């Protein structure tokens, strides 16, 4: 029996997410978070030209979106479709509309209302000191998983797709020039965007024509290992630069590039109208595949709901928000952008093959899916719909994945530096920017090369990412609930998703605990136990804080307002 037309899935999914932004996010903005255009955001109140910089909402959306996206909204769905396209489709669409958008919007609002403080610091204010300490442990482990694993993913793609090397590194030069044009020369944003994107795609064509491959061994390191070292050196330097120099323009251009990439994929689907060959519900999953419930909800994290988004929203984005009302567009629509990427990954990996037997040959084990399958399936659809050579289409999609993973990686290093400095303060040790960055790089590189010169150790603790990520999302929503209760606001739109995500995440953590024990994976088992204990402890502290907030006198509304001199000449 033939599956549905991929165009039908794309239209339904896109319509649901756009309706979520136009309708549900408006409800959240007006009734739940009650954002105020005149509220003085941390970007103005603490403006320093380095981390706190009032930023045009479109530029900031690009930073936030590409920082939270990375490779995860491709990897998760590309793995999860092994259970069938329908569970993945439902979780991505419903999760984006009712959970991810609300979570990202809420985390950004919560931080802005607290002088741009990170989620770890917010946990100390709203659920207590013990909760804050445990929260920082979870956040640090999550960021370590992200930066180490994404370094491995990027290096693997640069080796497998040598045509992506020139555009990957050339994009840094483009971003530096874009930053100077916007902030120093004050050129028109639309014109700068057009030139920057054109330059980026020119680099893609150049890279496809002149692929770059490293020698089999360089100072005893495999090509993957060399790329990993270069990536971490870049991320360390980038994390120390003022955000306007590289972080913002790089992420903005990459965000525009992503939507062009999505337009290419969805445009090809519109023309080629490929059939989804994967089953709606796969009853013949490989023997190594875990149960659909609860593992689906942690396999697809980014693209449905992700705690990592809260660390970005409260770590860097909140410090750059010009108007509080911009948080709806930056936060909620940022989640929509990631949902669209996850939807594209589902379409590419289920309709990018000619027959069900061909699809089953690819998905012969639970670990078969991932970015390479997305690139292969997506390139096939683009070739059929738009006539682009599959090699060029693969270079475009691989570059898109690499650039997103790289932006997430350098943002992750910056966030880890913040966390290390917070932990240092708690321990009575004051770490400067440079010292904290060195600690981050040493720990990350030690993990990455712990299994050999190819850097594969970066994936050592990645199996814990899904559960850790979702638990962090639930705990972040717990903080938002406490804030809403203190302010006398409706809180059920946050509390109900929080309880659902918490339940499936803890269930998945216990399932993995049994699997790690059976497989003798003692490091993963110990870390899983630590994460479960920390999450449950923070949960208890959160419930106590919610009860106390309900009994306490409600907080007055913040009245700090922008002056006319502080308002940017917004390009809207």
mmCIF file of C-alpha atoms in Angstrom, residues 200-438:
data_model
loop_
_atom_site.group_PDB
_atom_site.id
_atom_site.type_symbol
_atom_site.label_atom_id
_atom_site.label_comp_id
_atom_site.label_asym_id
_atom_site.label_seq_id
_atom_site.Cartn_x
_atom_site.Cartn_y
_atom_site.Cartn_z
ATOM 1 C CA UNK A 200 27.561 32.365 1.003
ATOM 2 C CA UNK A 201 25.973 30.539 -1.931
ATOM 3 C CA UNK A 202 28.871 31.589 -4.122
ATOM 4 C CA UNK A 203 31.121 29.817 -1.612
ATOM 5 C CA UNK A 204 28.889 26.729 -1.834
ATOM 6 C CA UNK A 205 29.327 26.623 -5.609
ATOM 7 C CA UNK A 206 33.075 27.154 -5.177
ATOM 8 C CA UNK A 207 33.277 24.396 -2.586
ATOM 9 C CA UNK A 208 31.371 21.991 -4.807
ATOM 10 C CA UNK A 209 33.854 22.699 -7.602
ATOM 11 C CA UNK A 210 36.952 22.534 -5.384
ATOM 12 C CA UNK A 211 36.423 20.025 -2.556
ATOM 13 C CA UNK A 212 39.046 20.014 0.218
ATOM 14 C CA UNK A 213 40.228 16.790 1.854
ATOM 15 C CA UNK A 214 42.819 16.508 4.611
ATOM 16 C CA UNK A 215 45.635 13.927 4.551
ATOM 17 C CA UNK A 216 44.960 10.530 6.123
ATOM 18 C CA UNK A 217 47.248 11.479 9.016
ATOM 19 C CA UNK A 218 48.420 14.860 10.332
ATOM 20 C CA UNK A 219 50.763 14.689 13.325
ATOM 21 C CA UNK A 220 49.239 11.310 14.081
ATOM 22 C CA UNK A 221 45.671 12.601 13.953
ATOM 23 C CA UNK A 222 42.950 11.396 11.612
ATOM 24 C CA UNK A 223 41.224 14.074 9.477
ATOM 25 C CA UNK A 224 38.271 14.087 11.888
ATOM 26 C CA UNK A 225 40.614 14.834 14.795
ATOM 27 C CA UNK A 226 42.246 17.769 13.001
ATOM 28 C CA UNK A 227 38.885 19.317 12.176
ATOM 29 C CA UNK A 228 37.742 18.880 15.793
ATOM 30 C CA UNK A 229 40.776 20.756 17.158
ATOM 31 C CA UNK A 230 40.284 23.565 14.639
ATOM 32 C CA UNK A 231 36.577 23.755 15.481
ATOM 33 C CA UNK A 232 37.218 24.072 19.211
ATOM 34 C CA UNK A 233 39.923 26.689 18.683
ATOM 35 C CA UNK A 234 37.499 28.679 16.551
ATOM 36 C CA UNK A 235 34.670 28.268 19.093
ATOM 37 C CA UNK A 236 36.935 29.407 21.923
ATOM 38 C CA UNK A 237 37.973 32.575 20.103
ATOM 39 C CA UNK A 238 34.425 33.267 18.902
ATOM 40 C CA UNK A 239 33.063 32.952 22.445
ATOM 41 C CA UNK A 240 35.346 35.773 23.615
ATOM 42 C CA UNK A 241 34.470 38.260 20.859
ATOM 43 C CA UNK A 242 31.683 40.837 21.309
ATOM 44 C CA UNK A 243 28.439 39.294 20.047
ATOM 45 C CA UNK A 244 28.035 41.863 17.257
ATOM 46 C CA UNK A 245 31.419 41.053 15.698
ATOM 47 C CA UNK A 246 30.773 37.430 14.718
ATOM 48 C CA UNK A 247 28.020 35.680 16.694
ATOM 49 C CA UNK A 248 25.072 37.821 15.599
ATOM 50 C CA UNK A 249 25.933 38.302 11.897
ATOM 51 C CA UNK A 250 27.024 34.677 11.484
ATOM 52 C CA UNK A 251 23.827 33.355 12.990
ATOM 53 C CA UNK A 252 21.681 35.838 11.079
ATOM 54 C CA UNK A 253 23.142 34.907 7.695
ATOM 55 C CA UNK A 254 22.891 31.227 8.582
ATOM 56 C CA UNK A 255 19.258 31.706 9.563
ATOM 57 C CA UNK A 256 18.454 33.253 6.192
ATOM 58 C CA UNK A 257 20.419 30.479 4.533
ATOM 59 C CA UNK A 258 18.356 27.895 6.386
ATOM 60 C CA UNK A 259 15.092 29.309 5.134
ATOM 61 C CA UNK A 260 16.480 29.301 1.612
ATOM 62 C CA UNK A 261 17.507 25.670 2.168
ATOM 63 C CA UNK A 262 14.039 24.845 3.473
ATOM 64 C CA UNK A 263 12.517 26.648 0.477
ATOM 65 C CA UNK A 264 14.663 24.460 -1.798
ATOM 66 C CA UNK A 265 13.505 21.283 -0.035
ATOM 67 C CA UNK A 266 9.828 22.223 0.158
ATOM 68 C CA UNK A 267 9.905 23.673 -3.362
ATOM 69 C CA UNK A 268 11.292 20.378 -4.642
ATOM 70 C CA UNK A 269 8.539 18.524 -2.758
ATOM 71 C CA UNK A 270 5.944 20.815 -4.352
ATOM 72 C CA UNK A 271 7.212 20.042 -7.843
ATOM 73 C CA UNK A 272 8.236 16.390 -7.512
ATOM 74 C CA UNK A 273 5.397 15.419 -5.111
ATOM 75 C CA UNK A 274 7.305 12.332 -3.909
ATOM 76 C CA UNK A 275 5.522 9.509 -2.126
ATOM 77 C CA UNK A 276 6.317 8.674 1.475
ATOM 78 C CA UNK A 277 7.597 5.115 1.234
ATOM 79 C CA UNK A 278 8.146 4.614 4.957
ATOM 80 C CA UNK A 279 5.217 3.105 6.877
ATOM 81 C CA UNK A 280 3.004 5.316 9.013
ATOM 82 C CA UNK A 281 3.671 2.968 11.916
ATOM 83 C CA UNK A 282 6.551 0.545 11.475
ATOM 84 C CA UNK A 283 5.690 -2.907 12.822
ATOM 85 C CA UNK A 284 8.991 -4.389 11.640
ATOM 86 C CA UNK A 285 11.491 -2.277 13.525
ATOM 87 C CA UNK A 286 15.041 -3.660 13.882
ATOM 88 C CA UNK A 287 15.740 -5.730 16.978
ATOM 89 C CA UNK A 288 17.979 -3.053 18.512
ATOM 90 C CA UNK A 289 15.254 -0.376 18.358
ATOM 91 C CA UNK A 290 13.818 0.575 21.788
ATOM 92 C CA UNK A 291 10.109 0.933 22.513
ATOM 93 C CA UNK A 292 8.318 3.825 20.826
ATOM 94 C CA UNK A 293 6.996 5.136 24.162
ATOM 95 C CA UNK A 294 8.667 6.856 25.924
ATOM 96 C CA UNK A 295 11.806 6.953 23.743
ATOM 97 C CA UNK A 296 10.166 8.869 20.868
ATOM 98 C CA UNK A 297 9.814 11.935 23.100
ATOM 99 C CA UNK A 298 13.513 12.088 23.919
ATOM 100 C CA UNK A 299 14.829 10.915 20.532
ATOM 101 C CA UNK A 300 13.157 13.943 18.939
ATOM 102 C CA UNK A 301 14.063 16.744 21.312
ATOM 103 C CA UNK A 302 15.059 19.775 19.229
ATOM 104 C CA UNK A 303 12.203 20.216 16.771
ATOM 105 C CA UNK A 304 9.525 19.411 19.369
ATOM 106 C CA UNK A 305 10.838 20.683 22.731
ATOM 107 C CA UNK A 306 14.382 21.208 23.959
ATOM 108 C CA UNK A 307 15.858 22.342 27.247
ATOM 109 C CA UNK A 308 18.962 23.543 25.408
ATOM 110 C CA UNK A 309 16.812 26.343 23.981
ATOM 111 C CA UNK A 310 16.285 27.691 27.483
ATOM 112 C CA UNK A 311 20.024 27.923 28.073
ATOM 113 C CA UNK A 312 20.450 29.900 24.835
ATOM 114 C CA UNK A 313 17.403 32.116 25.462
ATOM 115 C CA UNK A 314 18.600 33.018 28.975
ATOM 116 C CA UNK A 315 22.325 32.871 28.243
ATOM 117 C CA UNK A 316 22.796 35.062 25.161
ATOM 118 C CA UNK A 317 19.481 35.998 23.509
ATOM 119 C CA UNK A 318 17.938 37.781 26.518
ATOM 120 C CA UNK A 319 20.977 40.054 26.718
ATOM 121 C CA UNK A 320 20.391 41.288 23.160
ATOM 122 C CA UNK A 321 16.598 41.749 23.089
ATOM 123 C CA UNK A 322 15.730 45.330 22.105
ATOM 124 C CA UNK A 323 12.023 45.299 23.016
ATOM 125 C CA UNK A 324 10.265 42.799 25.264
ATOM 126 C CA UNK A 325 7.566 42.406 22.609
ATOM 127 C CA UNK A 326 10.272 41.052 20.273
ATOM 128 C CA UNK A 327 10.430 37.926 22.467
ATOM 129 C CA UNK A 328 7.336 36.541 20.749
ATOM 130 C CA UNK A 329 8.987 36.659 17.328
ATOM 131 C CA UNK A 330 12.472 35.679 18.463
ATOM 132 C CA UNK A 331 11.419 32.955 20.908
ATOM 133 C CA UNK A 332 8.228 31.407 19.572
ATOM 134 C CA UNK A 333 8.995 31.853 15.873
ATOM 135 C CA UNK A 334 12.524 30.594 16.514
ATOM 136 C CA UNK A 335 10.937 27.343 17.697
ATOM 137 C CA UNK A 336 8.715 27.335 14.597
ATOM 138 C CA UNK A 337 11.799 27.618 12.394
ATOM 139 C CA UNK A 338 13.314 24.598 14.097
ATOM 140 C CA UNK A 339 10.040 22.704 13.767
ATOM 141 C CA UNK A 340 10.054 23.397 10.027
ATOM 142 C CA UNK A 341 13.582 22.001 9.824
ATOM 143 C CA UNK A 342 12.519 18.869 11.729
ATOM 144 C CA UNK A 343 9.521 18.492 9.402
ATOM 145 C CA UNK A 344 11.851 18.793 6.406
ATOM 146 C CA UNK A 345 14.040 16.063 7.912
ATOM 147 C CA UNK A 346 11.001 13.772 8.237
ATOM 148 C CA UNK A 347 10.035 14.373 4.605
ATOM 149 C CA UNK A 348 13.602 13.870 3.321
ATOM 150 C CA UNK A 349 14.155 10.612 5.219
ATOM 151 C CA UNK A 350 10.786 9.035 4.417
ATOM 152 C CA UNK A 351 10.145 10.237 0.846
ATOM 153 C CA UNK A 352 13.724 10.493 -0.430
ATOM 154 C CA UNK A 353 13.833 6.815 -1.410
ATOM 155 C CA UNK A 354 12.096 5.029 -4.258
ATOM 156 C CA UNK A 355 10.778 1.918 -2.504
ATOM 157 C CA UNK A 356 10.039 0.590 0.960
ATOM 158 C CA UNK A 357 12.736 -2.064 0.515
ATOM 159 C CA UNK A 358 15.318 0.624 -0.271
ATOM 160 C CA UNK A 359 14.222 2.558 2.824
ATOM 161 C CA UNK A 360 14.426 -0.589 4.998
ATOM 162 C CA UNK A 361 17.961 -1.253 3.751
ATOM 163 C CA UNK A 362 18.968 2.170 5.052
ATOM 164 C CA UNK A 363 17.106 1.770 8.340
ATOM 165 C CA UNK A 364 18.423 -1.669 9.209
ATOM 166 C CA UNK A 365 19.333 -0.615 12.780
ATOM 167 C CA UNK A 366 18.319 2.069 15.257
ATOM 168 C CA UNK A 367 21.607 3.931 14.791
ATOM 169 C CA UNK A 368 21.307 4.071 10.989
ATOM 170 C CA UNK A 369 19.455 7.373 10.776
ATOM 171 C CA UNK A 370 21.111 10.763 11.061
ATOM 172 C CA UNK A 371 22.395 13.705 9.065
ATOM 173 C CA UNK A 372 23.880 11.569 6.213
ATOM 174 C CA UNK A 373 20.444 9.998 5.584
ATOM 175 C CA UNK A 374 18.860 13.458 5.559
ATOM 176 C CA UNK A 375 21.469 14.696 3.077
ATOM 177 C CA UNK A 376 21.071 11.631 0.842
ATOM 178 C CA UNK A 377 17.263 11.604 0.867
ATOM 179 C CA UNK A 378 16.965 15.378 0.575
ATOM 180 C CA UNK A 379 19.416 15.512 -2.341
ATOM 181 C CA UNK A 380 17.361 12.883 -4.159
ATOM 182 C CA UNK A 381 14.174 14.950 -3.760
ATOM 183 C CA UNK A 382 15.902 18.198 -4.812
ATOM 184 C CA UNK A 383 17.335 16.467 -7.868
ATOM 185 C CA UNK A 384 13.925 15.136 -8.866
ATOM 186 C CA UNK A 385 12.059 18.381 -8.208
ATOM 187 C CA UNK A 386 14.483 21.133 -9.189
ATOM 188 C CA UNK A 387 16.902 19.287 -11.438
ATOM 189 C CA UNK A 388 20.000 20.187 -9.414
ATOM 190 C CA UNK A 389 22.759 17.578 -9.651
ATOM 191 C CA UNK A 390 22.627 15.323 -6.601
ATOM 192 C CA UNK A 391 26.233 16.170 -5.739
ATOM 193 C CA UNK A 392 25.501 19.910 -5.621
ATOM 194 C CA UNK A 393 22.235 19.328 -3.737
ATOM 195 C CA UNK A 394 24.102 17.197 -1.206
ATOM 196 C CA UNK A 395 26.723 19.950 -0.774
ATOM 197 C CA UNK A 396 23.992 22.547 -0.139
ATOM 198 C CA UNK A 397 22.254 20.379 2.473
ATOM 199 C CA UNK A 398 25.505 19.268 4.104
ATOM 200 C CA UNK A 399 26.697 22.889 4.332
ATOM 201 C CA UNK A 400 23.373 23.866 5.859
ATOM 202 C CA UNK A 401 23.748 21.158 8.518
ATOM 203 C CA UNK A 402 27.409 22.011 9.207
ATOM 204 C CA UNK A 403 26.769 25.749 9.564
ATOM 205 C CA UNK A 404 23.901 25.161 11.999
ATOM 206 C CA UNK A 405 25.888 22.702 14.058
ATOM 207 C CA UNK A 406 28.825 25.140 14.140
ATOM 208 C CA UNK A 407 26.689 28.059 15.330
ATOM 209 C CA UNK A 408 25.258 25.876 18.082
ATOM 210 C CA UNK A 409 28.744 24.732 19.012
ATOM 211 C CA UNK A 410 30.250 28.221 19.397
ATOM 212 C CA UNK A 411 27.174 29.434 21.294
ATOM 213 C CA UNK A 412 27.470 26.335 23.483
ATOM 214 C CA UNK A 413 31.085 27.141 24.331
ATOM 215 C CA UNK A 414 30.088 30.707 25.283
ATOM 216 C CA UNK A 415 27.283 29.340 27.491
ATOM 217 C CA UNK A 416 29.615 26.791 29.096
ATOM 218 C CA UNK A 417 31.950 29.649 29.960
ATOM 219 C CA UNK A 418 29.063 31.406 31.733
ATOM 220 C CA UNK A 419 28.240 28.206 33.655
ATOM 221 C CA UNK A 420 31.891 27.614 34.629
ATOM 222 C CA UNK A 421 32.087 31.173 35.933
ATOM 223 C CA UNK A 422 28.876 30.665 37.951
ATOM 224 C CA UNK A 423 30.209 27.427 39.420
ATOM 225 C CA UNK A 424 33.481 29.193 40.213
ATOM 226 C CA UNK A 425 31.626 31.930 42.086
ATOM 227 C CA UNK A 426 29.788 29.332 44.167
ATOM 228 C CA UNK A 427 33.154 27.724 44.979
ATOM 229 C CA UNK A 428 34.697 31.091 45.866
ATOM 230 C CA UNK A 429 36.946 31.167 42.778
ATOM 231 C CA UNK A 430 36.708 34.104 40.390
ATOM 232 C CA UNK A 431 37.454 33.054 36.809
ATOM 233 C CA UNK A 432 37.996 35.602 34.067
ATOM 234 C CA UNK A 433 36.779 35.165 30.499
ATOM 235 C CA UNK A 434 40.029 33.639 29.295
ATOM 236 C CA UNK A 435 40.484 31.235 32.220
ATOM 237 C CA UNK A 436 36.885 30.018 32.061
ATOM 238 C CA UNK A 437 37.160 29.487 28.300
ATOM 239 C CA UNK A 438 40.358 27.446 28.761
#
